[in-house]
PDB file of C-alpha atoms and ligand atoms in Angstrom:
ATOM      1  CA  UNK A   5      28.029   6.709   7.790  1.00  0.00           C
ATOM      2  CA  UNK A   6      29.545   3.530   8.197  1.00  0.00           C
ATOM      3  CA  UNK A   7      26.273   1.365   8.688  1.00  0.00           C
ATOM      4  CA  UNK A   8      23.319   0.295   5.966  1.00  0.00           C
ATOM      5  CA  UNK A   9      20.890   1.200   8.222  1.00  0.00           C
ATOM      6  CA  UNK A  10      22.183   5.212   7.993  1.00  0.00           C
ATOM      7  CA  UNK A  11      21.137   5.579   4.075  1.00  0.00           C
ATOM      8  CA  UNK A  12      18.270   7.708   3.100  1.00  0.00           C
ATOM      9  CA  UNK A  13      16.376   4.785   1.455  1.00  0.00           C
ATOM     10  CA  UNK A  14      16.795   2.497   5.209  1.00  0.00           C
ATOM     11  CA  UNK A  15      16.522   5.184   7.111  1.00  0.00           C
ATOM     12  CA  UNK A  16      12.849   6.667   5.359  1.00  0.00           C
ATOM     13  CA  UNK A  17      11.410   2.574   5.278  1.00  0.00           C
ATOM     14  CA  UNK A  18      12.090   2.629   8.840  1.00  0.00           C
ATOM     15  CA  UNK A  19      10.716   5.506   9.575  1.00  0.00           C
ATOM     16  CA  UNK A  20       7.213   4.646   8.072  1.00  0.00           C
ATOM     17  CA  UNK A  21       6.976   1.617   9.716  1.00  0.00           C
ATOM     18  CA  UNK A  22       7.637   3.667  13.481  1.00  0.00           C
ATOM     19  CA  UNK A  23       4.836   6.387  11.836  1.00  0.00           C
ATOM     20  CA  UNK A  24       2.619   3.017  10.730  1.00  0.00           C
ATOM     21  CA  UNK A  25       3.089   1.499  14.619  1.00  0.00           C
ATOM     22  CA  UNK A  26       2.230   4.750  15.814  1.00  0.00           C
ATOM     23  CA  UNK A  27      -0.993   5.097  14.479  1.00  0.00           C
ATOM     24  CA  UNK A  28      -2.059   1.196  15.714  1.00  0.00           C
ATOM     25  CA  UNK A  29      -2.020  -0.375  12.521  1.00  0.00           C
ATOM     26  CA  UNK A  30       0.698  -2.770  13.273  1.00  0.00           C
ATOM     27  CA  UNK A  31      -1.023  -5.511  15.692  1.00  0.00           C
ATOM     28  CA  UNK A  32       1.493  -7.776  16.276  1.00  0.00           C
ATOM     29  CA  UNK A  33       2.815  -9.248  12.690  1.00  0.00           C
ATOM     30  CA  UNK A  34       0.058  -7.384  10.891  1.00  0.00           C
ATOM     31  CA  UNK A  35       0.980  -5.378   7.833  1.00  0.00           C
ATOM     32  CA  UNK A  36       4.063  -5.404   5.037  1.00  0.00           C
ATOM     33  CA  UNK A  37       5.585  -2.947   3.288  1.00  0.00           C
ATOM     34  CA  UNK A  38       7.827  -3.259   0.008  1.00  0.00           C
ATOM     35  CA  UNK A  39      10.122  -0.886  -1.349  1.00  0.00           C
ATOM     36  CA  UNK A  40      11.498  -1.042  -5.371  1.00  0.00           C
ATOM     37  CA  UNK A  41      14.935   0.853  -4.446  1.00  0.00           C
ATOM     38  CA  UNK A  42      16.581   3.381  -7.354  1.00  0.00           C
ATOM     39  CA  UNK A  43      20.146   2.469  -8.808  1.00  0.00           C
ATOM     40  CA  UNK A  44      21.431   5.458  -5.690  1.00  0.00           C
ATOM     41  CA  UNK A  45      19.887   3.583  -2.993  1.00  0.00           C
ATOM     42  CA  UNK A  46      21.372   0.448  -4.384  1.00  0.00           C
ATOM     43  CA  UNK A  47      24.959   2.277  -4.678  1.00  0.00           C
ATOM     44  CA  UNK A  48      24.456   3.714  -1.849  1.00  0.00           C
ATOM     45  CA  UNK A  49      24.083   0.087  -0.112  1.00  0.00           C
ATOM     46  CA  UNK A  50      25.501  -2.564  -1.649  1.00  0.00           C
ATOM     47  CA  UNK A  51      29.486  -2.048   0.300  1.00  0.00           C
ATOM     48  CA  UNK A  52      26.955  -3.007   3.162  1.00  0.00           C
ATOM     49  CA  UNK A  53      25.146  -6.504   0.929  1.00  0.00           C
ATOM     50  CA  UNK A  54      26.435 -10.062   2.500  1.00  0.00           C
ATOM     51  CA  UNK A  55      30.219 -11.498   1.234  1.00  0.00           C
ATOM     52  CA  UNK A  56      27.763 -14.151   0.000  1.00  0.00           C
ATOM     53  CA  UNK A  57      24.175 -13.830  -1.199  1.00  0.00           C
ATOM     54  CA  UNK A  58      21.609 -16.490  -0.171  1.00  0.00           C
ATOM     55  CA  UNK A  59      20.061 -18.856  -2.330  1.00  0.00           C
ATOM     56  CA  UNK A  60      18.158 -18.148  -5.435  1.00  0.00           C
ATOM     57  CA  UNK A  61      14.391 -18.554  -4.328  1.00  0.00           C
ATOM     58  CA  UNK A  62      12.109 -19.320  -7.903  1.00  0.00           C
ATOM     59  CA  UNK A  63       8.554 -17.356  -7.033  1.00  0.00           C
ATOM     60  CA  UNK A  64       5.080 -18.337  -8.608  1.00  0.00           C
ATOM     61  CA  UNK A  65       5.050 -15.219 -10.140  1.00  0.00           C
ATOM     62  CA  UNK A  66       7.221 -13.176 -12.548  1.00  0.00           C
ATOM     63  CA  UNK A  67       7.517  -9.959 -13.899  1.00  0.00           C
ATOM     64  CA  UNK A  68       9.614  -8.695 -16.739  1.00  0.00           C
ATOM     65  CA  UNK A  69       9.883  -4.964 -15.985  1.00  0.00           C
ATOM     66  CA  UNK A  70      11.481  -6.071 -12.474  1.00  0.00           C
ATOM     67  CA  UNK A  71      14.327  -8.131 -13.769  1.00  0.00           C
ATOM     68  CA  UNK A  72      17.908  -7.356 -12.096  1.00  0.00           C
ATOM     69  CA  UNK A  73      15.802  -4.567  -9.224  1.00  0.00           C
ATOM     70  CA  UNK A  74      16.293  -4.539  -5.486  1.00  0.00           C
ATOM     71  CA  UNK A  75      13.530  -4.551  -3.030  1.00  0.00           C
ATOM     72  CA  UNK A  76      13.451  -3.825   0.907  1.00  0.00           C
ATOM     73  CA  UNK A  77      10.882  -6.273   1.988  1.00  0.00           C
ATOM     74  CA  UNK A  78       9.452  -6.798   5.515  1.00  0.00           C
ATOM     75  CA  UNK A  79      10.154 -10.857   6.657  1.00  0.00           C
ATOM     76  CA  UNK A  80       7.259 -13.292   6.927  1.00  0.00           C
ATOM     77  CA  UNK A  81       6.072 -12.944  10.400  1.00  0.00           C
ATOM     78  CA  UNK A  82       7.682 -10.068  11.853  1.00  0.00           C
ATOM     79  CA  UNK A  83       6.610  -7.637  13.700  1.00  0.00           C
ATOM     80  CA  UNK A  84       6.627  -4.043  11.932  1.00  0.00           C
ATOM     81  CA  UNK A  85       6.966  -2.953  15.724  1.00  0.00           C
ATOM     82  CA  UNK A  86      10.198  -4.513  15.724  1.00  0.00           C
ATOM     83  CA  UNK A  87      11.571  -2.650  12.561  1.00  0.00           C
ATOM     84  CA  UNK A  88      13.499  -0.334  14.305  1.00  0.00           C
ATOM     85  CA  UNK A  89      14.871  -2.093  17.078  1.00  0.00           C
ATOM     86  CA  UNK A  90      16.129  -4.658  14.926  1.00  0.00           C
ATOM     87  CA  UNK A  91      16.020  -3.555  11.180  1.00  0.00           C
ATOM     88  CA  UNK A  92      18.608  -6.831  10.781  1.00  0.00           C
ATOM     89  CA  UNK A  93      16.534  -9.447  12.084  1.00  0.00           C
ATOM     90  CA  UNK A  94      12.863  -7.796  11.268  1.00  0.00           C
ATOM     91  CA  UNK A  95      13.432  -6.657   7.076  1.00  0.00           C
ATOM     92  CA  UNK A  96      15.565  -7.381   4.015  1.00  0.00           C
ATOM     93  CA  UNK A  97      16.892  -6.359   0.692  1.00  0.00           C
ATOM     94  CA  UNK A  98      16.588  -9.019  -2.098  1.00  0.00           C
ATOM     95  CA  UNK A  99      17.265  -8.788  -5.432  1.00  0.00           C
ATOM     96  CA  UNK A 100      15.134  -9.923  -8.277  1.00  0.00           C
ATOM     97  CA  UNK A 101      16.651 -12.259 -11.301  1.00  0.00           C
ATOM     98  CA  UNK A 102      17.523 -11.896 -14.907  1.00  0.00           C
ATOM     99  CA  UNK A 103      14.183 -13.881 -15.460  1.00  0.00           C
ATOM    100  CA  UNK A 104      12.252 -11.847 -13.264  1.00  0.00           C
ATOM    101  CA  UNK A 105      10.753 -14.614 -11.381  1.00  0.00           C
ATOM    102  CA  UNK A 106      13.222 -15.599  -8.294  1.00  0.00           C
ATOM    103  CA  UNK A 107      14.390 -13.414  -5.211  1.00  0.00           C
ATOM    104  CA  UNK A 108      17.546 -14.076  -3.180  1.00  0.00           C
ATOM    105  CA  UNK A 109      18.422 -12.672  -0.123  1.00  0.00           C
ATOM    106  CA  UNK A 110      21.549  -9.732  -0.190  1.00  0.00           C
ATOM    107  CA  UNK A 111      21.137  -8.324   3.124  1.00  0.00           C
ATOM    108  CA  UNK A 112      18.998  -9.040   6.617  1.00  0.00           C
ATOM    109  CA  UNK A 113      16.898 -11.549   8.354  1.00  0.00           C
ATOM    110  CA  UNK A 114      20.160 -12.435   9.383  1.00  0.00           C
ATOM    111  CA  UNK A 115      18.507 -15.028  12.218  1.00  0.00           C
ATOM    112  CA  UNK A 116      16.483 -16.746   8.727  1.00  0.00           C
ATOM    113  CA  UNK A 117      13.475 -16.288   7.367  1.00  0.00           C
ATOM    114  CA  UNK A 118      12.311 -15.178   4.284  1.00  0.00           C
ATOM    115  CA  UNK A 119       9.689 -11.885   2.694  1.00  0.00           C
ATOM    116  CA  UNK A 120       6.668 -11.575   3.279  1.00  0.00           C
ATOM    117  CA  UNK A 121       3.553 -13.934   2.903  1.00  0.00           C
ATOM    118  CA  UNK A 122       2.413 -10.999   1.052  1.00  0.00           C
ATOM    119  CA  UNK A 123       5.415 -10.897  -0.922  1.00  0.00           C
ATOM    120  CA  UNK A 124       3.948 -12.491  -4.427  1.00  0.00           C
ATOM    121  CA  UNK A 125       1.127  -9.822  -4.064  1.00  0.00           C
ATOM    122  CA  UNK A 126       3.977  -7.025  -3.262  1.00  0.00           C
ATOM    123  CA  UNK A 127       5.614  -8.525  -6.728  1.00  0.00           C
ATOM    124  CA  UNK A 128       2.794  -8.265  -9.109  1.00  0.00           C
ATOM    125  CA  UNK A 129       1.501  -5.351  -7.565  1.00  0.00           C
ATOM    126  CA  UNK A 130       4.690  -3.724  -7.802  1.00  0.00           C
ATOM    127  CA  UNK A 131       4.734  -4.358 -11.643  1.00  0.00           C
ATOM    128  CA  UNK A 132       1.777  -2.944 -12.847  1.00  0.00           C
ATOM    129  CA  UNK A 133       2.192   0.206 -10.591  1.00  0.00           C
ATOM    130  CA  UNK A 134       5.448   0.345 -12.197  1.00  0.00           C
ATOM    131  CA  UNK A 135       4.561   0.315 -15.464  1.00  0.00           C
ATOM    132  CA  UNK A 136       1.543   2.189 -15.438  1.00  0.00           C
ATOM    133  CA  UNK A 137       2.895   5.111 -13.252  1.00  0.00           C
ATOM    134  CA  UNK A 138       6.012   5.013 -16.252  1.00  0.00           C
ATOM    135  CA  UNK A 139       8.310   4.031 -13.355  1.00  0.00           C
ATOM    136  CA  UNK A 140       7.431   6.560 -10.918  1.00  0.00           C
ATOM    137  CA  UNK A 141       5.392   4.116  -8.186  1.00  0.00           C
ATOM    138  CA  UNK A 142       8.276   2.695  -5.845  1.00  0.00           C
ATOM    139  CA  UNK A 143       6.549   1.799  -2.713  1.00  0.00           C
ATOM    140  CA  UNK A 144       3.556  -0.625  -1.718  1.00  0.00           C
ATOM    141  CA  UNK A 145       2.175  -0.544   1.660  1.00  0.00           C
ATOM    142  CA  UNK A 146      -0.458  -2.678   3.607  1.00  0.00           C
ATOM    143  CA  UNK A 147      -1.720  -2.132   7.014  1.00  0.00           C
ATOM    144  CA  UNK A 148      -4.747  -3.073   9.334  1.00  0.00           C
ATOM    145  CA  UNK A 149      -6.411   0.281   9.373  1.00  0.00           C
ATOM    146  CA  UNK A 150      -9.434  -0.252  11.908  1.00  0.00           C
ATOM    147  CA  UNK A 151     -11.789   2.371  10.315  1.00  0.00           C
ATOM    148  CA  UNK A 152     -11.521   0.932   6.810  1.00  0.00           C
ATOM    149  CA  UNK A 153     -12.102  -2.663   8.243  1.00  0.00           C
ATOM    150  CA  UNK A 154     -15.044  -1.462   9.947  1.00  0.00           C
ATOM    151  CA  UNK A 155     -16.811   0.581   7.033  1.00  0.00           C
ATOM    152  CA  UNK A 156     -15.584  -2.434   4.717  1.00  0.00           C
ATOM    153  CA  UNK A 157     -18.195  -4.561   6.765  1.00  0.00           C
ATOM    154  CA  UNK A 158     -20.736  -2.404   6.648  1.00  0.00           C
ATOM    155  CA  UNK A 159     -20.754  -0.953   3.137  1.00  0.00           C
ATOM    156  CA  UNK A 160     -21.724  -2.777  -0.203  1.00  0.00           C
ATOM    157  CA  UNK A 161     -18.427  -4.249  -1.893  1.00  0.00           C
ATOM    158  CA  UNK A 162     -18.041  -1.614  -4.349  1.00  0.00           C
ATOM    159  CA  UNK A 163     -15.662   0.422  -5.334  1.00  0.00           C
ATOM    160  CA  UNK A 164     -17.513   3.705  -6.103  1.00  0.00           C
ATOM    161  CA  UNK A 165     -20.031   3.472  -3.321  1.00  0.00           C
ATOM    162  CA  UNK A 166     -16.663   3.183  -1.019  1.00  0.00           C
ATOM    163  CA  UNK A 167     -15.016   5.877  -2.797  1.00  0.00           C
ATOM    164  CA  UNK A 168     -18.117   8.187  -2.391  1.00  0.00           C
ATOM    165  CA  UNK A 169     -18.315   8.177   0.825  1.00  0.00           C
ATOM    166  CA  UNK A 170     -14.755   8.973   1.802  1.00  0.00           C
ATOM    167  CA  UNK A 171     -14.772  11.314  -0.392  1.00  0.00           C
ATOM    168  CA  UNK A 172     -18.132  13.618   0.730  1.00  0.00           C
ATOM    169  CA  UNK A 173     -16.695  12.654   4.312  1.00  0.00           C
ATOM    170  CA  UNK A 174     -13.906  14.910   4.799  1.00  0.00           C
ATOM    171  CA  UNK A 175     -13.475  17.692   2.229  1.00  0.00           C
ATOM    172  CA  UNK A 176      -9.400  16.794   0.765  1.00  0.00           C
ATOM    173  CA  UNK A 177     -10.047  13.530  -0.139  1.00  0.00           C
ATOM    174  CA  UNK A 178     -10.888  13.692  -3.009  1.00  0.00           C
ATOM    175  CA  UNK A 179      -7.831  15.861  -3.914  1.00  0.00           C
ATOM    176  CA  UNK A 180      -5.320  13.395  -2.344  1.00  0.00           C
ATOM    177  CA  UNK A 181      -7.262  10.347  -4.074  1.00  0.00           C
ATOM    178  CA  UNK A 182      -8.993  11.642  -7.508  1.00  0.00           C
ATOM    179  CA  UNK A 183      -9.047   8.305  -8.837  1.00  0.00           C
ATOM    180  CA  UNK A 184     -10.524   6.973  -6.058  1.00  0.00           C
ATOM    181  CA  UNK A 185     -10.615   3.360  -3.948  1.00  0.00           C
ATOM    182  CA  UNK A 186     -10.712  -0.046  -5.429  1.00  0.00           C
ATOM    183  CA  UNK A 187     -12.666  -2.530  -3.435  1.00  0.00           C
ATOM    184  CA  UNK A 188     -11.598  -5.996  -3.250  1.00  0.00           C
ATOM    185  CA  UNK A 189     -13.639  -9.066  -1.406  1.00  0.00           C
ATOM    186  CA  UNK A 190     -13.060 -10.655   0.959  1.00  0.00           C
ATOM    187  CA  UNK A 191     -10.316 -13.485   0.351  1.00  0.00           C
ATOM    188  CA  UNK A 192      -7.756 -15.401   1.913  1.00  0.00           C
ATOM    189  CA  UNK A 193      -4.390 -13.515   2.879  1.00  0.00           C
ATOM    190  CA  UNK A 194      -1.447 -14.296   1.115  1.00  0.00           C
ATOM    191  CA  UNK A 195      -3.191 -16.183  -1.848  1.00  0.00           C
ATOM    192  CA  UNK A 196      -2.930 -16.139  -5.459  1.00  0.00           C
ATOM    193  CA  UNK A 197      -6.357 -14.931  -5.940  1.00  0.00           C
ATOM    194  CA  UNK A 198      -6.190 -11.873  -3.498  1.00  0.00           C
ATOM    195  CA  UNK A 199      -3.216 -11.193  -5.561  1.00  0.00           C
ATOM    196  CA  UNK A 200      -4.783 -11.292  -8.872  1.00  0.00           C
ATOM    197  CA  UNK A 201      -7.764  -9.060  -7.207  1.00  0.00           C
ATOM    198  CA  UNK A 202      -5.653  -6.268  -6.248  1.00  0.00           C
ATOM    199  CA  UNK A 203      -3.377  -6.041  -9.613  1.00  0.00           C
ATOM    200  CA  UNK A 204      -6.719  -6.005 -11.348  1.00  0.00           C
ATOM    201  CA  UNK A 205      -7.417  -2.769  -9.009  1.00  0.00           C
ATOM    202  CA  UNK A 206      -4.142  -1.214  -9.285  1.00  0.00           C
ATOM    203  CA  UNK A 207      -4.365  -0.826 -13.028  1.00  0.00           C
ATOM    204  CA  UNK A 208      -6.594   1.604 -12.170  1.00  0.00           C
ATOM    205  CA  UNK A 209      -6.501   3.113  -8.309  1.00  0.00           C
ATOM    206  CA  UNK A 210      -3.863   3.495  -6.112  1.00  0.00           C
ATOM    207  CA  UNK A 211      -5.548   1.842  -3.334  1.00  0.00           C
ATOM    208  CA  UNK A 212      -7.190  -1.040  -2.488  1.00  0.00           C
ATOM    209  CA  UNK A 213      -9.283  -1.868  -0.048  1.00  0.00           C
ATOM    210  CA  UNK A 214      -9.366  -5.641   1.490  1.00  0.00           C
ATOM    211  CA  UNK A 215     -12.556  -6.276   3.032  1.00  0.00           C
ATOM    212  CA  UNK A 216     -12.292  -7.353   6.945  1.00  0.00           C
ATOM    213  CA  UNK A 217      -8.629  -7.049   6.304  1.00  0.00           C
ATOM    214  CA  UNK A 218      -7.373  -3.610   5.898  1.00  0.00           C
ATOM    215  CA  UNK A 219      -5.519  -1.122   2.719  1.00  0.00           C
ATOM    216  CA  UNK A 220      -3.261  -1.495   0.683  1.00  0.00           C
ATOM    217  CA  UNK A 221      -1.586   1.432  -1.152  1.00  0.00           C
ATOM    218  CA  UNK A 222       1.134   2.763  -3.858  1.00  0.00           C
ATOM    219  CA  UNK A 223       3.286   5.780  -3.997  1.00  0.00           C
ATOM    220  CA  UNK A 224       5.880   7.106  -5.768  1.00  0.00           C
ATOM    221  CA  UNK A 225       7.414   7.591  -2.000  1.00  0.00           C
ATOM    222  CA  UNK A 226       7.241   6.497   1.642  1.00  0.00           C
ATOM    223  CA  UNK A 227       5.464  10.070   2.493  1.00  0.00           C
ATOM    224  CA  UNK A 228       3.401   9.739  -0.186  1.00  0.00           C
ATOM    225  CA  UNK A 229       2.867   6.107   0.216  1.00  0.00           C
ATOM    226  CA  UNK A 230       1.977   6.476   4.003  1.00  0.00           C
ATOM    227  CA  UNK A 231       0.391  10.025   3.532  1.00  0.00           C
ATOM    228  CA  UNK A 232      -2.459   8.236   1.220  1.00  0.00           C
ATOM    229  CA  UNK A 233      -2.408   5.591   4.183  1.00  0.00           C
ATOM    230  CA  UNK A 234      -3.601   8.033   6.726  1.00  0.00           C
ATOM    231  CA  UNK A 235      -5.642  10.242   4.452  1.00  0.00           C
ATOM    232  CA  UNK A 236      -8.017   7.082   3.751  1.00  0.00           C
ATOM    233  CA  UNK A 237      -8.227   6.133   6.901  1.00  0.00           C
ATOM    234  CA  UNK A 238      -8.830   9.243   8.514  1.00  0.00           C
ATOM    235  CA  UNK A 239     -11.764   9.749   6.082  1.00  0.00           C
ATOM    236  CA  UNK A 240     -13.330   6.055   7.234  1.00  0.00           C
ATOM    237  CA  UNK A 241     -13.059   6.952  10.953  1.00  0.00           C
ATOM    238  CA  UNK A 242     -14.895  10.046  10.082  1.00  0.00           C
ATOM    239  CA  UNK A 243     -17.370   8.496   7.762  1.00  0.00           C
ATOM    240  CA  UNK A 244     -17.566   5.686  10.426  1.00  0.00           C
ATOM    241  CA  UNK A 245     -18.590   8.062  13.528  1.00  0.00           C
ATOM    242  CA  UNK A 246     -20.793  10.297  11.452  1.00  0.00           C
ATOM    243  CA  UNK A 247     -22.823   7.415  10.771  1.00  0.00           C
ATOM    244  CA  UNK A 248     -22.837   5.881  14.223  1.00  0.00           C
ATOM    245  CA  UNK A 249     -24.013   8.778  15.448  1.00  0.00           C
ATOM    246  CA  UNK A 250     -26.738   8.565  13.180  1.00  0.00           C
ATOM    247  CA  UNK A 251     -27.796   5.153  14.402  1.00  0.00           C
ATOM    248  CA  UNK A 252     -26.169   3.934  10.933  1.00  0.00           C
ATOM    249  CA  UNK A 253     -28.593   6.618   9.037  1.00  0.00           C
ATOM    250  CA  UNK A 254     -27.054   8.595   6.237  1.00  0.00           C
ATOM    251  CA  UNK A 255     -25.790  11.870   7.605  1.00  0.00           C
ATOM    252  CA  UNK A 256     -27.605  14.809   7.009  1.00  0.00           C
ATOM    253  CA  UNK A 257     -24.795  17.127   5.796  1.00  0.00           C
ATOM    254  CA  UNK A 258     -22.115  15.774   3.509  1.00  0.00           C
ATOM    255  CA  UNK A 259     -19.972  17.215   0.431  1.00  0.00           C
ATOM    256  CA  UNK A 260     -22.814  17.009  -2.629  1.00  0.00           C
ATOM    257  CA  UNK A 261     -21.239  16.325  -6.018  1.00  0.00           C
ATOM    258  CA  UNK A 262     -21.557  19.321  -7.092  1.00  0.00           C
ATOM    259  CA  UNK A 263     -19.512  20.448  -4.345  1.00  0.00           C
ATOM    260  CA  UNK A 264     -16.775  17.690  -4.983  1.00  0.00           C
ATOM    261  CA  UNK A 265     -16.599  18.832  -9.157  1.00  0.00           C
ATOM    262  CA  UNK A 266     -15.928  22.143  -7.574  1.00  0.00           C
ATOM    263  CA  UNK A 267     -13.107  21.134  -5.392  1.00  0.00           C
ATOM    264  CA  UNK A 268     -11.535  19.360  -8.459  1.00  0.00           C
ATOM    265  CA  UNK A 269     -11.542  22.489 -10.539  1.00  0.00           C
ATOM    266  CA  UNK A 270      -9.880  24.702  -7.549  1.00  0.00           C
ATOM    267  CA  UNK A 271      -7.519  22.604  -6.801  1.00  0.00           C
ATOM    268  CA  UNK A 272      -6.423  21.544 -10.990  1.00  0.00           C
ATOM    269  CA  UNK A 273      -7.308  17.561  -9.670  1.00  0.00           C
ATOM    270  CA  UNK A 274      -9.198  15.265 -12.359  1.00  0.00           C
ATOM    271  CA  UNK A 275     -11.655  13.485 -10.376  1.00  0.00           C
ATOM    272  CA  UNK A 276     -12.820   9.467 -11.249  1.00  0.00           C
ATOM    273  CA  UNK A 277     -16.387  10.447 -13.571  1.00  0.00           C
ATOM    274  CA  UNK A 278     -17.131   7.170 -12.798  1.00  0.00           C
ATOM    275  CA  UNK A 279     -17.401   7.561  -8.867  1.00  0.00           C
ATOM    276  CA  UNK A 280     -18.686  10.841  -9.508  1.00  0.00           C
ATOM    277  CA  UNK A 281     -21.550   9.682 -11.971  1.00  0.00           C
ATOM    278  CA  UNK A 282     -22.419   6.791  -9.964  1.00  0.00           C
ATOM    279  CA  UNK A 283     -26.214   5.922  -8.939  1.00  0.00           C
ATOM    280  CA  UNK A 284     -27.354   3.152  -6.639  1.00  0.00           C
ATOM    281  CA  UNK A 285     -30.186   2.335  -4.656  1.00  0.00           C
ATOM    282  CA  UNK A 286     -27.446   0.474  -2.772  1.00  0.00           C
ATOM    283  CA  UNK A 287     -25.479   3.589  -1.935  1.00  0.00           C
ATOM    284  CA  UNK A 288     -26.198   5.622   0.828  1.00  0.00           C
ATOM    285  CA  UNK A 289     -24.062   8.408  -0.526  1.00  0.00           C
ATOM    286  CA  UNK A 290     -25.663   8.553  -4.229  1.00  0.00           C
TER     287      UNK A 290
HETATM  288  O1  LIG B  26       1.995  -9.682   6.952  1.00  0.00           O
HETATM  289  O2  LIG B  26      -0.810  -8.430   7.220  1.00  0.00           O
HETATM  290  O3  LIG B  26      -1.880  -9.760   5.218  1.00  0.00           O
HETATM  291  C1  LIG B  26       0.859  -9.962   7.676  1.00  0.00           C
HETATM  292  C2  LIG B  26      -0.313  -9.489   6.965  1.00  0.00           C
HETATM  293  C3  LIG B  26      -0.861 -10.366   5.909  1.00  0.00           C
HETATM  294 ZN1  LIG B  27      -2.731  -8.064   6.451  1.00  0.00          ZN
END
């Protein structure tokens, strides 16, 4: 290999952005995805990092536990569509400081630019996932997932009344998410406050729903990472038609909780006894 873009970690962030485009998630610059790379991945690159690094870039937001790591980042205004055809121009690597609280640029956006508007969320978010998964969390994702923007306007804000219905939608859910869906309100994009909303979810869930906006989700991998993606969304586009077809009524015939504690046990998963216990008159699901 004598290019960056040939290495396992370029090559597998590439990849789920194609698999994210695929799916329609991607709508023009819509969607980021970050990517906390292991001391390999930065071996593995760094003969390919710019003679000189760019300027030292002080964020409003720090984090200790990310001192001195590397991140692939997607640039402010790309298109994810455009990852592949120009992985240069489209993402980059930056590496965090001593101080944990500026970025420069090592590699890509070679025609300027800099991360994501989402970036500062990325950060924090990247943080706590890090420490509370004891290191094992590497990648955050966000995309514009129609089906969870369309039950996200239709549903109460809640976490466990979102949760619930995935979950007694489509019978693996709740094995691929036991801890369930966080559920944040609507906010601005790119904000300090959505940012502080989601870390306060991620403490606890390992994805996040942004009302009228779309997901955003954690893995320890890009598979997992995007497989958590599509297994959410899925879910809402089959909650979502169920319940059209019901003229927005309940549907007669979904997993009872019984059912789901069952599921747990088979398959050795601990599910969230809070989504499970939950009661609401709100909650069509309960
Ligand atoms: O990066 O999706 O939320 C564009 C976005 C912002
Ligand atoms: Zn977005």
């Amino acid at each position: 290999m004598n290019n960056i873009l040939g290495t396992k970690c370029m090559d597998a962030y590439i990849r789920l952005c194609n698999r994210g485009v695929e799916q329609g998630w991607h709508e023009r610059n819509g969607g980021n995805l970050t990517y906390r790379m292991t001391e390999e991945d930065v071996l593995e690159c760094k003969g390919y990092f710019n003679a000189v690094p760019g300027e030292w870039v002080k964020m409003n937001v720090s984090a200790e536990n990310l001192a001195n790591e590397y991140f692939i980042v997607t640039g402010s205004g790309k298109f994810l569509s455009n990852v592949s055809l120009e992985p240069q121009n489209a993402i980059a690597i930056v590496e965090i400081n001593d101080a944990g609280d500026s970025y420069r640029i090592v590699w890509g956006l070679t025609d300027g630019g800099k991360p994501t508007s989402e970036f500062p969320t990325h950060f924090m978010n990247q943080s706590i996932r890090k420490r509370v998964t004891n290191g094992e969390n590497r990648v955050i994702y966000h995309a514009h997932t129609p089906n969870v923007i369309a039950l996200s306007s239709v549903l109460p804000v809640s976490s466990e009344i979102f949760t619930r219905m995935l979950w007694k939608s489509a019978t693996e859910c709740c094995v691929v998410f036991p801890g369930g869906v966080g559920v944040v309100p609507w906010m601005i994009p790119g904000g300090s406050d959505i940012a502080l909303a989601t870390c306060a979810m991620m403490e606890k869930y390992d994805a996040a729903v942004w009302t009228n906006h779309g997901l955003f989700v954690s893995g320890p991998d890009f598979d997992i990472a995007f497989g958590l993606m599509h297994t959410i969304e899925k879910a809402a586009e089959v909650a979502a038609i169920a319940l059209a077809a019901r003229g927005g009524k309940a549907p007669l015939n979904v997993i009872s909780d019984d059912s789901l504690r069952q599921i747990g046990e088979a398959f050795g998963v601990k599910l969230n006894e809070d989504v499970l216990n939950f009661k609401s008159e709100d909650c069509m699901y309960c």
